[in-house]
Coordinates of C-alpha atoms in Angstrom, one line a residue:
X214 CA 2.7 -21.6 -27.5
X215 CA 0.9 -18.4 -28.9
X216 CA -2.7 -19.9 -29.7
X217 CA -4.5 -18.7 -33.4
X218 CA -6.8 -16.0 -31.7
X219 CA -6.2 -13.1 -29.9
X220 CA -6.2 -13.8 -25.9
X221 CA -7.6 -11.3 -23.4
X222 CA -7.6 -11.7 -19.3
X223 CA -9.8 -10.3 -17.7
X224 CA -8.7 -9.9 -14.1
X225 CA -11.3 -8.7 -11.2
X226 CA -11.2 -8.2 -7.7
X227 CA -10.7 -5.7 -4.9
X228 CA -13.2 -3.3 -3.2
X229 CA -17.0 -4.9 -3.9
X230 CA -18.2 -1.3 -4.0
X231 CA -17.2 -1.1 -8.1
X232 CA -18.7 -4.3 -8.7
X233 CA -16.0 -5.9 -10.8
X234 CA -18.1 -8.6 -11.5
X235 CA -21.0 -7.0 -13.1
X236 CA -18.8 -4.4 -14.9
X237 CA -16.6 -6.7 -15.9
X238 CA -19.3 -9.0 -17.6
X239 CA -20.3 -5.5 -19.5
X240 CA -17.5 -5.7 -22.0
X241 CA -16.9 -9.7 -21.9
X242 CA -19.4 -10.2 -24.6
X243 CA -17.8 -7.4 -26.8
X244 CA -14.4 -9.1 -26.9
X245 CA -15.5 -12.9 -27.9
X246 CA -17.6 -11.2 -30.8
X247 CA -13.9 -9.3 -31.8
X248 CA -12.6 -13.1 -32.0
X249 CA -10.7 -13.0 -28.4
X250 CA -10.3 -16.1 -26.7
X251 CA -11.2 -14.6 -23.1
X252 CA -9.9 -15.9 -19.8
X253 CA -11.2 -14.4 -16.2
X254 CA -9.3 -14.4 -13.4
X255 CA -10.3 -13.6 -9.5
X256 CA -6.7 -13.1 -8.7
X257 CA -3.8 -11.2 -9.5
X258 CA -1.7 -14.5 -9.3
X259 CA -1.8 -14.9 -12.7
X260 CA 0.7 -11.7 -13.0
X261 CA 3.5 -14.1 -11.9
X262 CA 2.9 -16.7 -14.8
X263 CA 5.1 -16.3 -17.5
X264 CA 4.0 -18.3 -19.7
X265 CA 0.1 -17.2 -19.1
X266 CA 1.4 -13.2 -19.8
X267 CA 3.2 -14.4 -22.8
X268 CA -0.2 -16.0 -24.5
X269 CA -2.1 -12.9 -23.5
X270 CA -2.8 -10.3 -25.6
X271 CA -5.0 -7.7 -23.8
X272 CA -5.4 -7.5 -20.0
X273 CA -8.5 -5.9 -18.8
X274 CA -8.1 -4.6 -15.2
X275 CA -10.7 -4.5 -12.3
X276 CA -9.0 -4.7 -9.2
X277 CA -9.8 -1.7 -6.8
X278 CA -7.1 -0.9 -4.2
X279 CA -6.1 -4.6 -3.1
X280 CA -2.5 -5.5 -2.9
X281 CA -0.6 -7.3 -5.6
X282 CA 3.3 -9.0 -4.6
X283 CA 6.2 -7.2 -5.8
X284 CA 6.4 -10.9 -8.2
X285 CA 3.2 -9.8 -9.4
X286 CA 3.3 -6.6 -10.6
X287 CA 6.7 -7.4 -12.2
X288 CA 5.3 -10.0 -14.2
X289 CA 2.9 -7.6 -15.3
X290 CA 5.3 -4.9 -16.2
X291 CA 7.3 -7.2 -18.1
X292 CA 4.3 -8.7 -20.2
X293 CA 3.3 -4.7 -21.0
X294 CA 7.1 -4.1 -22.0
X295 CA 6.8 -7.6 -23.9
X296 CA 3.5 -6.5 -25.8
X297 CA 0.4 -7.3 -24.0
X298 CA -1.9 -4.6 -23.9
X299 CA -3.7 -2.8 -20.6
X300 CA -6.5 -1.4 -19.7
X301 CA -9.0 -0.5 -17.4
X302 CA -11.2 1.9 -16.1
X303 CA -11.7 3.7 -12.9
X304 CA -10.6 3.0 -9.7
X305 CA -10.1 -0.7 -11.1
X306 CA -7.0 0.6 -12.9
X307 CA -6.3 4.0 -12.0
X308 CA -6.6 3.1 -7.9
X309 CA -5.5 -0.3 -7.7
X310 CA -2.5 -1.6 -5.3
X311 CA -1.7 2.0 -3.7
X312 CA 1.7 0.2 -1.9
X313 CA 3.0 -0.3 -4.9
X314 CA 5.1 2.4 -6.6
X315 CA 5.9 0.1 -9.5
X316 CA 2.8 -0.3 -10.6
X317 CA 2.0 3.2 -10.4
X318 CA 5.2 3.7 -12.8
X319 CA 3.3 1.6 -15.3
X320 CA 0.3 3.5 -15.6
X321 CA 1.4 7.1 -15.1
X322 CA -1.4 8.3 -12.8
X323 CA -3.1 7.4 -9.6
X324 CA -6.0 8.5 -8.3
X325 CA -6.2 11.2 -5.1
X326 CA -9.7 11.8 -4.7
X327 CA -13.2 12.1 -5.5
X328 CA -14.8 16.0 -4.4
X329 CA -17.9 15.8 -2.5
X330 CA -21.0 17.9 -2.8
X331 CA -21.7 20.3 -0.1
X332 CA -21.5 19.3 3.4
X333 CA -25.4 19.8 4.3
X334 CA -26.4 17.6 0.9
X335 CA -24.1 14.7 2.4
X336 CA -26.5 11.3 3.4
X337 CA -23.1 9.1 4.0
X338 CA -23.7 7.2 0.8
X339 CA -21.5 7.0 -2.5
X340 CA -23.9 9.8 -3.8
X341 CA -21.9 11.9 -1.8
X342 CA -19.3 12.3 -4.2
X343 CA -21.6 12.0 -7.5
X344 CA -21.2 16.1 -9.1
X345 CA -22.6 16.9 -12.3
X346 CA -19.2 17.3 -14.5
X347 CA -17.9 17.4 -18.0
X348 CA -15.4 15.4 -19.4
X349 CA -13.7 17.5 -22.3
X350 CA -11.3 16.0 -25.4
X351 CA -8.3 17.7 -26.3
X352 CA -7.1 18.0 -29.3
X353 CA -4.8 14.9 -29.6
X354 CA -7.9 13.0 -28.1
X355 CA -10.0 14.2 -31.0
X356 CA -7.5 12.5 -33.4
X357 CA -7.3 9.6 -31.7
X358 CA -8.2 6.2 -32.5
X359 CA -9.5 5.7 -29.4
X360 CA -11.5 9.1 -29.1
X361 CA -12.1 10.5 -32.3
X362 CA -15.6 11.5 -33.0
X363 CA -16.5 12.0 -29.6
X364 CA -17.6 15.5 -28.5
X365 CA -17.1 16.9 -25.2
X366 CA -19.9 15.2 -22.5
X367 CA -21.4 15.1 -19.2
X368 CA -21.4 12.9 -16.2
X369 CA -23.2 13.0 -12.7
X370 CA -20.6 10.4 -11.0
X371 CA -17.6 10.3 -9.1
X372 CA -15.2 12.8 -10.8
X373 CA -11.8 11.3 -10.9
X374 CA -8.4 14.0 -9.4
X375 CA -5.6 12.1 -10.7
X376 CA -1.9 12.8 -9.9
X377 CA -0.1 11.5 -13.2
X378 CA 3.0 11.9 -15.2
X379 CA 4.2 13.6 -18.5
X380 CA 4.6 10.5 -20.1
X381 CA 0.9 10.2 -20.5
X382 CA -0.7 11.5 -23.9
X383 CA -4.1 13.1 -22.5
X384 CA -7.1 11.9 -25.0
X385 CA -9.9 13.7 -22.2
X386 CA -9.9 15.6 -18.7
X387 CA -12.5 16.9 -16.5
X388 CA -11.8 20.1 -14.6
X389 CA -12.7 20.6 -10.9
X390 CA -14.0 24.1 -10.0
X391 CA -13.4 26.1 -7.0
X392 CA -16.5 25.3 -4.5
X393 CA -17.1 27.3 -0.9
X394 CA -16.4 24.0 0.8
X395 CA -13.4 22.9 -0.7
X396 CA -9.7 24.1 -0.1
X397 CA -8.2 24.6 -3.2
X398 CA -8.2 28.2 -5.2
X399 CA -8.2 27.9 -8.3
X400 CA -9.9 25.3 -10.6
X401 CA -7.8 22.0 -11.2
X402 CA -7.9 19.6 -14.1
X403 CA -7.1 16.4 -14.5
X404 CA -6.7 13.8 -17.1
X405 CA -9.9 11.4 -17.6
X406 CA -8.9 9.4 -20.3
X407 CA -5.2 8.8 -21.1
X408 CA -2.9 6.4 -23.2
X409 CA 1.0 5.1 -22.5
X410 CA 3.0 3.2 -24.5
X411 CA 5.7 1.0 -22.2
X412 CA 8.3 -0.4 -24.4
X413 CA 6.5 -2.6 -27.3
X414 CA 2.8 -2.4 -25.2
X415 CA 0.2 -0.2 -25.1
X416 CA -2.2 1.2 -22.2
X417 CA -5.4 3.0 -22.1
X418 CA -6.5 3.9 -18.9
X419 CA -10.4 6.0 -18.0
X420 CA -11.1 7.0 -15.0
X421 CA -15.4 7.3 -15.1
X422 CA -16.7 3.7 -14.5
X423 CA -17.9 3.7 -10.6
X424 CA -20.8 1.1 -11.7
X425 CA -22.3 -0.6 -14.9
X426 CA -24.9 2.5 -15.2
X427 CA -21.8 5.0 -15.9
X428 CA -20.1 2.2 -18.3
X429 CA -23.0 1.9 -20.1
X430 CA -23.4 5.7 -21.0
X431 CA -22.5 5.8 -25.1
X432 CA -19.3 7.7 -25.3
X433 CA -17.8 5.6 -21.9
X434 CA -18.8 2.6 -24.0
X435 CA -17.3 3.6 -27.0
X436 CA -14.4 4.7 -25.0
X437 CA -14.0 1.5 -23.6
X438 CA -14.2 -0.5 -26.4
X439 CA -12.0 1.1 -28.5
X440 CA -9.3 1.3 -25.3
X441 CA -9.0 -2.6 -25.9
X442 CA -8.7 -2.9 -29.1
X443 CA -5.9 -0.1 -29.4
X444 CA -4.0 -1.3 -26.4
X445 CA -4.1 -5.2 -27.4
X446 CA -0.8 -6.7 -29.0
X447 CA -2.8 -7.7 -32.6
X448 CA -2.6 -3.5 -33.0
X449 CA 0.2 -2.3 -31.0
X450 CA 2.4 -5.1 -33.0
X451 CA 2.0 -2.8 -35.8

């Protein structure tokens, strides 16, 4: 039975290093004030409950690499196809269960890599791959519910190369330049922020996030934010 007030899971896990604990608890506040009835979740069990995915109406994805079953990410699938919304940000969403083409079909991109800063600045740390970049809306991002309002900004963080598909609509991307010390020729861009719809359900997917300081710039908050309440069933029923 479908309870009075909207129902988000928050489901965390995976690699430590993107604290899905602390980044989680960021945006937990922000949904109970929105009315959700929020549920949290250290496993992706919960994919394969039918009846849980039914009474949810947003899912909010940390989970970093990991595995999920192939019962899991079904169950998942399904509940997005049903109506439940999805999102998530960085390598919680966009780099989660590699093994898994399925769930790669779902969201539409998967993260590749991060570029690192020149060799002789490398200290073996995460810093390695922190480079001062901008994250740039397009034009269907700056009409966007999601987006709109936002102007073009800048980062000093892991920036995100995402192989995705067309079926993505592309709200922000960030473009990797040609350095000395890496192979490609020509500058690359990739998508940042992105939204899919997947039969009745919704998804809103951003790549910056690495730790709470990045979630807690203004426009990856706002971005955020405004992800789950676009993706969640109480607007995608609409």
């Amino acid at each position: 039975m479908r309870t009075t007030h909207p129902t988000a899971l928050v489901v965390r896990g995976g690699w430590e290093g993107h604290r899905p604990i602390e980044t989680t608890d960021v945006f937990i506040p922000f949904l109970k004030s929105n009315g959700y009835t929020v549920r949290v979740s250290e496993s992706t069990d919960v994919y394969a409950d039918p009846d849980l995915m039914a009474d949810t109406d947003l899912i909010v994805q940390c989970v970093t690499m990991s595995e999920a079953t192939a019962e899991q990410v079904s169950g998942l699938a399904s509940a997005v196809a049903a109506g439940t919304g999805f999102t998530g940000w960085h390598g919680g969403a966009a780099d989660s269960f590699r093994a898994s083409a399925d769930y790669l079909h779902l969201v539409g991109g998967q993260f590749a890599a991060h570029p690192a800063k020149e060799p002789a600045l490398r200290r073996g740390t995460a810093a390695d791959s922190f480079l001062p970049h901008t994250v740039q809306i397009t034009p269907l991002g700056r009409e966007h519910p999601v987006t709109a309002g936002i102007e073009d900004f800048t980062l000093d963080t892991e920036q995100y190369w995402v192989l995705h598909d067309d079926l993505i609509d592309v709200l922000a991307t960030t473009t990797h330049p040609v350095r000395p010390w890496h192979p490609w020729q020509r500058p690359v861009t990739s998508p940042a922020v992105w939204a899919r719809h997947w039969g009745a359900g919704r998804i809103l997917i951003t790549t910056p996030g690495h730790d709470v300081s990045v979630l807690e710039n203004p426009n990856v908050t706002t971005i955020v934010r405004r992800g789950m309440l676009w993706a969640s069933r109480t607007a995608s029923a609409s």
